[in-house]
Amino acid sequence: AEDLRNHLPIEAMFNSEHLAIQKIHQHPLPMVHVDAFLYDDDFVDAMCEEGRMSRNYCIECGSYKTASLEFISHSFSLMELKFLYQHVLPDLTGRVVVDVGSRLGAVLFAGYLYSSASQLYGVEMNADFCQLQEMTITKYQFIDRIKVVHADICTQASLLQKADVVVMNNVFEYFLDRLEQARAWEFIACNVKKRGSLLVTVPSLKESLSKLQVNIQLSQWVEEVQLNYDVYVEKDVDREALEQIHLYRIL
C-alpha cells in the first residue's frame, strides 16, 4: 500500500477513468474516492489533521454549517481482505482465483499472502492500473502465482470457466453504463458455471442486478452461503463493510 500511495494521487484515480470520475461528480451528495486498501481510518485521520484531506464539506461556503462527505472505495480494506481469505473462503490449495476488475491488485496480493491458491488472476481493463500491479508483483516477487490480464472481462470466457473462485468488488457500476453492465453480468452468468465454484460479490447480486435489464435467473444459477460476520474479532471492525460481502455457490 505504501508503494502504491507513492505512485498515485491522493484520490487514487487516474484521468483515464472518465466514466468513474463522471459518476462520482454526478452523485447527488458530494462524494470522494478514498481507497480503503491505501488508506485505513487512522491514515485518513492523520491526513485530515494535516489538511490534505477532509471528512466534511461546507453546505454554505464560509459558515460553520458542514456535513459529512460520503467516501467510496473501489478496493477492499485490509480488514475486509483478511475476513475474505481467513473466514469467508475455504482452503484454496490447488484452486484458481479470478478477480474481476483487479485495480491496484489488493485481492491478488492478499490471496498470495493469506491463501494457498495455486493461481491468482487479475483482469483489469485500465492499462495504468495493470502497470501498477505489474510493478508490485515484480518488486515483491509474486510472479509465480499472480498474473494480470489487461482485458475486458467479456473476452475472458475460458478463464472464468476454469475459475474456482471469482471475486467482484463494486466492479461494474462506476465503470460501465447500464447497457454495458447488463452485457457484462450476462457474460459472467453464462461463463461462471463450474458446479461448486464460489462467487464473492460486493454488494449482493440482488442489489447489483436490481437496476439492470438482465435475463439472469439467480435461483437457477447460485445459492447464497450465509456468512458469520461475528467471527472477526480484531478491534475497530467495520461491521457494515463486512456485511456488504456476499458469498455464493454455483449450482
Coordinates of C-alpha atoms in Angstrom, one line a residue:
A1 CA 0.0 0.0 0.0
E2 CA 2.8 2.4 0.8
D3 CA 4.5 1.8 -2.5
L4 CA 1.2 2.3 -4.4
R5 CA 0.5 5.5 -2.5
N6 CA 3.7 6.9 -3.8
H7 CA 2.6 6.3 -7.4
L8 CA -1.0 7.7 -7.2
P9 CA -2.7 11.0 -6.5
I10 CA -4.5 11.1 -3.1
E11 CA -7.8 10.2 -4.7
A12 CA -6.2 7.1 -6.2
M13 CA -7.9 7.5 -9.6
F14 CA -6.4 8.1 -13.0
N15 CA -7.7 10.6 -15.5
S16 CA -8.2 7.6 -17.9
E17 CA -11.2 6.6 -15.7
H18 CA -13.5 9.0 -17.4
L19 CA -16.8 7.4 -16.5
A20 CA -16.0 6.6 -12.9
I21 CA -14.9 10.2 -12.3
Q22 CA -18.1 11.5 -14.0
K23 CA -20.3 9.2 -12.0
I24 CA -18.7 10.4 -8.7
H25 CA -19.3 14.0 -9.8
Q26 CA -22.9 13.3 -10.6
H27 CA -23.7 11.8 -7.2
P28 CA -26.5 13.8 -5.5
L29 CA -24.3 14.5 -2.5
P30 CA -20.6 15.3 -2.5
M31 CA -18.6 12.1 -2.7
V32 CA -14.9 11.4 -2.8
H33 CA -12.9 8.3 -3.6
V34 CA -10.8 7.2 -0.7
D35 CA -9.2 3.8 -1.5
A36 CA -9.6 1.5 1.5
F37 CA -6.6 -0.6 0.7
L38 CA -4.3 2.5 0.6
Y39 CA -5.9 4.5 3.5
D40 CA -7.2 3.0 6.7
D41 CA -9.2 5.2 9.2
D42 CA -6.0 6.1 11.2
F43 CA -4.3 7.2 8.0
V44 CA -7.4 9.3 6.9
D45 CA -7.5 10.9 10.4
A46 CA -3.8 11.8 10.0
M47 CA -4.3 13.3 6.5
C48 CA -7.3 15.3 7.8
E49 CA -5.2 16.7 10.7
E50 CA -2.5 17.7 8.1
G51 CA -5.2 19.4 6.0
R52 CA -4.5 17.1 3.0
M53 CA -8.0 15.5 3.2
S54 CA -11.3 16.3 4.7
R55 CA -14.2 14.3 6.0
N56 CA -16.6 17.2 5.7
Y57 CA -17.8 19.7 3.1
C58 CA -19.3 23.2 3.6
I59 CA -23.0 23.5 2.9
E60 CA -22.9 27.3 2.8
C61 CA -19.4 28.4 2.0
G62 CA -17.9 30.4 4.8
S63 CA -20.2 29.2 7.5
Y64 CA -19.8 26.6 10.2
K65 CA -22.6 24.6 8.7
T66 CA -20.9 21.4 7.5
A67 CA -21.9 17.9 6.5
S68 CA -20.1 14.6 6.3
L69 CA -18.6 13.7 2.9
E70 CA -19.5 10.3 1.6
F71 CA -16.5 8.2 1.0
I72 CA -16.4 5.4 -1.7
S73 CA -13.7 2.9 -2.2
H74 CA -13.1 0.7 -5.3
S75 CA -10.7 -1.6 -3.2
F76 CA -11.2 -3.8 -0.2
S77 CA -9.6 -2.6 3.0
L78 CA -7.0 -4.8 4.8
M79 CA -9.7 -5.8 7.3
E80 CA -12.0 -6.9 4.5
L81 CA -9.2 -8.9 2.8
K82 CA -8.4 -10.7 6.0
F83 CA -12.1 -11.5 6.5
L84 CA -12.4 -12.7 2.9
Y85 CA -9.4 -15.1 3.0
Q86 CA -9.4 -16.2 6.6
H87 CA -13.2 -16.5 7.3
V88 CA -15.2 -16.4 4.0
L89 CA -13.3 -18.7 1.6
P90 CA -12.4 -22.3 2.3
D91 CA -8.8 -23.7 1.9
L92 CA -7.8 -22.7 -1.6
T93 CA -4.9 -25.2 -2.1
G94 CA -4.7 -26.0 -5.8
R95 CA -7.5 -23.5 -6.6
V96 CA -7.7 -20.8 -9.2
V97 CA -8.9 -17.3 -8.1
V98 CA -10.1 -14.6 -10.6
D99 CA -10.5 -11.0 -9.5
V100 CA -12.7 -9.1 -12.0
G101 CA -11.5 -5.5 -12.2
S102 CA -8.4 -6.0 -10.1
R103 CA -7.4 -2.3 -10.0
L104 CA -4.5 -2.0 -7.5
G105 CA -4.2 -5.7 -7.1
A106 CA -5.2 -5.9 -3.4
V107 CA -7.3 -9.1 -3.7
L108 CA -4.4 -10.7 -5.6
F109 CA -1.7 -9.7 -3.1
A110 CA -3.8 -10.7 -0.1
G111 CA -4.6 -14.1 -1.9
Y112 CA -0.9 -14.7 -2.3
L113 CA -0.1 -14.0 1.3
Y114 CA -3.2 -15.3 3.1
S115 CA -4.1 -18.3 1.0
S116 CA -2.6 -21.3 -0.8
A117 CA -4.4 -20.6 -4.1
S118 CA -2.3 -22.0 -6.9
Q119 CA -3.0 -19.2 -9.3
L120 CA -4.5 -15.7 -8.8
Y121 CA -5.6 -13.8 -12.0
G122 CA -6.5 -10.2 -12.1
V123 CA -8.5 -9.0 -15.1
E124 CA -8.2 -5.2 -15.5
M125 CA -9.2 -3.1 -18.5
N126 CA -7.3 0.0 -17.4
A127 CA -3.7 0.0 -18.6
D128 CA -2.5 2.4 -15.9
F129 CA -3.7 0.0 -13.1
C130 CA -2.2 -3.0 -14.9
Q131 CA 1.2 -1.3 -14.9
L132 CA 0.9 -0.5 -11.2
Q133 CA 0.0 -4.2 -10.4
E134 CA 2.9 -5.5 -12.5
M135 CA 5.3 -3.2 -10.7
T136 CA 4.2 -4.5 -7.3
I137 CA 4.2 -8.2 -8.4
T138 CA 7.8 -7.8 -9.7
K139 CA 9.0 -5.9 -6.6
Y140 CA 7.6 -8.4 -4.1
Q141 CA 8.3 -11.5 -6.2
F142 CA 4.7 -12.6 -6.5
I143 CA 5.2 -13.5 -10.1
D144 CA 5.0 -17.3 -9.6
R145 CA 1.3 -17.3 -8.6
I146 CA -0.1 -13.9 -9.8
K147 CA -0.9 -13.0 -13.3
V148 CA -2.5 -9.7 -14.5
V149 CA -4.6 -9.8 -17.7
H150 CA -5.1 -6.5 -19.4
A151 CA -8.5 -7.1 -21.0
D152 CA -12.3 -6.6 -20.8
I153 CA -13.7 -9.5 -18.8
C154 CA -16.1 -10.2 -21.6
T155 CA -13.2 -11.5 -23.6
Q156 CA -12.1 -14.0 -20.9
A157 CA -14.7 -16.8 -21.2
S158 CA -12.1 -19.6 -20.7
L159 CA -10.6 -18.0 -17.7
L160 CA -14.0 -17.6 -16.0
Q161 CA -14.9 -21.2 -16.9
K162 CA -11.8 -22.6 -15.1
A163 CA -12.1 -20.4 -12.0
D164 CA -12.8 -21.9 -8.6
V165 CA -13.4 -18.5 -7.0
V166 CA -14.5 -15.3 -8.8
V167 CA -14.3 -12.0 -6.8
M168 CA -16.3 -9.0 -7.9
N169 CA -16.0 -5.9 -5.7
N170 CA -18.2 -3.0 -6.9
V171 CA -16.9 -4.0 -10.3
F172 CA -19.2 -2.5 -13.0
E173 CA -21.4 0.2 -11.5
Y174 CA -18.9 3.1 -11.7
F175 CA -17.0 1.9 -14.8
L176 CA -19.7 1.0 -17.3
D177 CA -23.0 2.4 -18.5
R178 CA -26.1 0.4 -17.7
L179 CA -26.3 -1.4 -21.1
E180 CA -22.6 -2.5 -20.8
Q181 CA -23.2 -3.5 -17.1
A182 CA -26.1 -5.8 -18.2
R183 CA -24.0 -7.3 -21.0
A184 CA -21.1 -7.9 -18.6
W185 CA -23.3 -9.6 -16.0
E186 CA -24.9 -11.8 -18.5
F187 CA -21.5 -12.8 -19.8
I188 CA -20.4 -13.6 -16.2
A189 CA -23.6 -15.7 -15.6
C190 CA -23.0 -17.6 -18.8
N191 CA -19.4 -18.5 -18.0
V192 CA -19.1 -18.8 -14.2
K193 CA -20.8 -22.2 -14.4
K194 CA -18.4 -24.7 -12.7
R195 CA -20.6 -26.5 -10.2
G196 CA -19.5 -25.9 -6.6
S197 CA -17.3 -22.9 -7.5
L198 CA -17.6 -19.8 -5.5
L199 CA -18.6 -16.2 -6.3
V200 CA -17.8 -13.3 -3.9
T201 CA -19.6 -10.0 -4.6
V202 CA -19.9 -6.5 -3.1
P203 CA -22.7 -5.6 -3.0
S204 CA -25.1 -8.6 -3.2
L205 CA -26.1 -10.0 -6.7
K206 CA -29.7 -8.9 -6.0
E207 CA -28.7 -5.3 -5.4
S208 CA -26.3 -5.2 -8.4
L209 CA -28.8 -6.6 -10.8
S210 CA -31.9 -4.8 -9.5
K211 CA -31.3 -1.7 -11.6
L212 CA -30.5 -3.6 -14.8
Q213 CA -32.5 -5.3 -17.5
V214 CA -30.9 -8.7 -17.5
N215 CA -32.0 -12.2 -18.3
I216 CA -30.4 -14.0 -15.2
Q217 CA -32.4 -16.4 -13.0
L218 CA -30.4 -16.2 -9.8
S219 CA -32.2 -19.2 -8.2
Q220 CA -31.1 -21.4 -11.1
W221 CA -27.5 -20.1 -11.1
V222 CA -26.4 -19.7 -7.5
E223 CA -27.3 -20.3 -3.8
E224 CA -26.1 -17.8 -1.2
V225 CA -23.9 -19.1 1.6
Q226 CA -24.7 -17.4 4.9
L227 CA -21.6 -15.8 6.4
N228 CA -20.8 -15.3 10.1
Y229 CA -19.8 -11.6 10.4
D230 CA -19.1 -12.1 14.1
V231 CA -16.0 -14.3 13.6
Y232 CA -13.8 -11.3 13.0
V233 CA -12.7 -10.2 16.5
E234 CA -10.0 -7.6 15.7
K235 CA -10.6 -4.1 17.2
D236 CA -12.3 -1.3 15.2
V237 CA -14.2 -3.8 13.0
D238 CA -16.4 -2.0 10.4
R239 CA -19.3 -4.5 10.6
E240 CA -21.2 -2.5 8.0
A241 CA -18.4 -3.0 5.5
L242 CA -18.1 -6.7 6.2
E243 CA -21.9 -7.2 5.7
Q244 CA -21.6 -5.9 2.1
I245 CA -19.5 -9.0 1.3
H246 CA -21.7 -11.8 -0.1
L247 CA -20.7 -15.4 -1.0
Y248 CA -22.5 -17.6 -3.5
R249 CA -22.0 -21.2 -4.6
I250 CA -22.6 -22.1 -8.2
L251 CA -25.3 -24.7 -8.8

